[in-house]
Amino acid sequence: MNESNMGLAYDEDDAVEFIQSCMPKENKGLLSNDDIIYLVDLIYEYYEKKGFLNEDADDEIEFDEEDLINYVFENAKSAKIKGLTIDVVESVVDGEFSYCESLEEEDFDENDEDDEEEV
């Protein structure tokens, strides 16, 4: 995963912990941390293939979430992850989105604090 392209304080261990905590009750405990890292790597592989991680990519990227989920699911089949279903992949994708949004909110909050200190 190319974390430097995100421009945020992305931490793989924090992301995995966050995703595990966001998993719906029926999917909790199905995936190991390594399974989640693998699926997240596939998410970023998808982003790279679509050109979303290029420096000249638009700030507001719109893509087909269903296409992303199918891409991750199809590519993860070869890893033979026990209990892997479309629903499980969707939970990981949703958790990754939520984690990244939390980083953006954190970054926004830090910028607000910096502005207040300058006053």
CSV table of C-alpha atoms in Angstrom, one decimal:
chain,number,residue,atom,x,y,z
A,1,MET,CA,0.0,0.0,0.0
A,2,ASN,CA,1.3,3.4,-0.9
A,3,GLU,CA,0.5,5.4,2.2
A,4,SER,CA,2.6,8.4,1.2
A,5,ASN,CA,0.2,9.2,-1.6
A,6,MET,CA,-2.6,9.9,0.9
A,7,GLY,CA,-1.0,12.9,2.4
A,8,LEU,CA,-2.5,11.9,5.7
A,9,ALA,CA,-1.2,10.4,8.9
A,10,TYR,CA,-2.2,6.9,7.7
A,11,ASP,CA,-1.1,4.1,10.1
A,12,GLU,CA,-1.6,0.5,8.9
A,13,ASP,CA,-1.9,-0.9,12.4
A,14,ASP,CA,-4.5,1.8,13.4
A,15,ALA,CA,-6.4,1.2,10.2
A,16,VAL,CA,-6.6,-2.6,10.8
A,17,GLU,CA,-7.7,-2.0,14.4
A,18,PHE,CA,-10.3,0.6,13.2
A,19,ILE,CA,-11.6,-1.8,10.5
A,20,GLN,CA,-11.9,-4.7,13.0
A,21,SER,CA,-13.9,-2.5,15.3
A,22,CYS,CA,-16.2,-1.4,12.5
A,23,MET,CA,-17.0,-4.9,11.3
A,24,PRO,CA,-20.7,-5.8,11.7
A,25,LYS,CA,-21.4,-8.4,14.4
A,26,GLU,CA,-22.0,-11.2,11.9
A,27,ASN,CA,-18.5,-10.6,10.4
A,28,LYS,CA,-16.5,-9.9,13.6
A,29,GLY,CA,-13.6,-12.3,14.0
A,30,LEU,CA,-13.8,-13.8,10.5
A,31,LEU,CA,-10.7,-12.0,9.2
A,32,SER,CA,-7.2,-12.0,10.7
A,33,ASN,CA,-5.3,-8.7,10.8
A,34,ASP,CA,-3.2,-10.1,7.9
A,35,ASP,CA,-6.4,-10.8,5.9
A,36,ILE,CA,-7.5,-7.2,6.4
A,37,ILE,CA,-4.1,-5.8,5.4
A,38,TYR,CA,-4.2,-7.9,2.2
A,39,LEU,CA,-7.7,-6.6,1.4
A,40,VAL,CA,-6.7,-3.0,2.0
A,41,ASP,CA,-3.7,-3.5,-0.2
A,42,LEU,CA,-6.1,-4.7,-3.0
A,43,ILE,CA,-8.2,-1.5,-2.4
A,44,TYR,CA,-5.1,0.6,-3.0
A,45,GLU,CA,-4.2,-1.5,-6.0
A,46,TYR,CA,-7.6,-0.7,-7.4
A,47,TYR,CA,-7.1,3.0,-6.7
A,48,GLU,CA,-3.7,2.9,-8.5
A,49,LYS,CA,-5.1,1.1,-11.5
A,50,LYS,CA,-7.8,3.7,-11.8
A,51,GLY,CA,-5.3,6.5,-11.5
A,52,PHE,CA,-6.8,7.8,-8.3
A,53,LEU,CA,-3.5,8.1,-6.5
A,54,ASN,CA,-1.8,10.2,-9.2
A,55,GLU,CA,-0.8,13.6,-8.1
A,56,ASP,CA,-2.9,15.2,-10.8
A,57,ALA,CA,-6.0,13.3,-9.8
A,58,ASP,CA,-9.0,15.5,-8.7
A,59,ASP,CA,-9.5,16.1,-5.0
A,60,GLU,CA,-13.0,14.8,-5.3
A,61,ILE,CA,-12.8,11.4,-6.9
A,62,GLU,CA,-16.0,9.6,-7.8
A,63,PHE,CA,-15.9,5.9,-8.4
A,64,ASP,CA,-18.2,2.9,-8.5
A,65,GLU,CA,-18.0,1.4,-5.0
A,66,GLU,CA,-19.6,-1.8,-6.3
A,67,ASP,CA,-16.8,-2.1,-8.9
A,68,LEU,CA,-14.2,-1.7,-6.1
A,69,ILE,CA,-15.8,-4.3,-3.9
A,70,ASN,CA,-16.0,-6.8,-6.8
A,71,TYR,CA,-12.4,-6.1,-7.8
A,72,VAL,CA,-11.2,-6.8,-4.2
A,73,PHE,CA,-13.4,-9.9,-3.9
A,74,GLU,CA,-12.3,-11.4,-7.2
A,75,ASN,CA,-8.6,-10.7,-6.6
A,76,ALA,CA,-8.8,-12.0,-3.0
A,77,LYS,CA,-10.2,-15.3,-4.1
A,78,SER,CA,-6.8,-16.6,-4.9
A,79,ALA,CA,-5.7,-16.0,-1.3
A,80,LYS,CA,-8.3,-18.5,-0.1
A,81,ILE,CA,-9.3,-16.4,2.9
A,82,LYS,CA,-11.6,-18.4,5.1
A,83,GLY,CA,-15.1,-16.9,5.3
A,84,LEU,CA,-14.5,-14.4,2.5
A,85,THR,CA,-17.8,-13.1,1.0
A,86,ILE,CA,-18.9,-10.0,-0.8
A,87,ASP,CA,-20.5,-8.8,2.4
A,88,VAL,CA,-17.2,-9.3,4.3
A,89,VAL,CA,-15.3,-7.4,1.6
A,90,GLU,CA,-17.9,-4.6,1.7
A,91,SER,CA,-17.4,-4.3,5.5
A,92,VAL,CA,-13.7,-3.9,5.0
A,93,VAL,CA,-14.1,-1.3,2.3
A,94,ASP,CA,-16.6,0.6,4.4
A,95,GLY,CA,-14.2,0.4,7.4
A,96,GLU,CA,-11.3,1.7,5.3
A,97,PHE,CA,-13.5,4.6,4.0
A,98,SER,CA,-14.5,5.4,7.6
A,99,TYR,CA,-10.9,5.3,8.8
A,100,CYS,CA,-9.7,7.6,6.0
A,101,GLU,CA,-12.6,10.0,6.8
A,102,SER,CA,-11.5,10.0,10.4
A,103,LEU,CA,-8.0,11.0,9.3
A,104,GLU,CA,-9.4,13.9,7.2
A,105,GLU,CA,-11.5,15.1,10.2
A,106,GLU,CA,-8.4,14.9,12.4
A,107,ASP,CA,-6.4,16.8,9.9
A,108,PHE,CA,-9.2,19.4,9.6
A,109,ASP,CA,-9.4,19.7,13.4
A,110,GLU,CA,-5.6,20.2,13.6
A,111,ASN,CA,-5.7,23.0,11.0
A,112,ASP,CA,-8.5,24.7,13.0
A,113,GLU,CA,-6.3,24.6,16.1
A,114,ASP,CA,-3.4,26.1,14.1
A,115,ASP,CA,-5.6,28.9,12.9
A,116,GLU,CA,-6.8,29.7,16.4
A,117,GLU,CA,-3.2,29.8,17.7
A,118,GLU,CA,-2.2,32.4,15.1
A,119,VAL,CA,-4.9,34.9,16.2
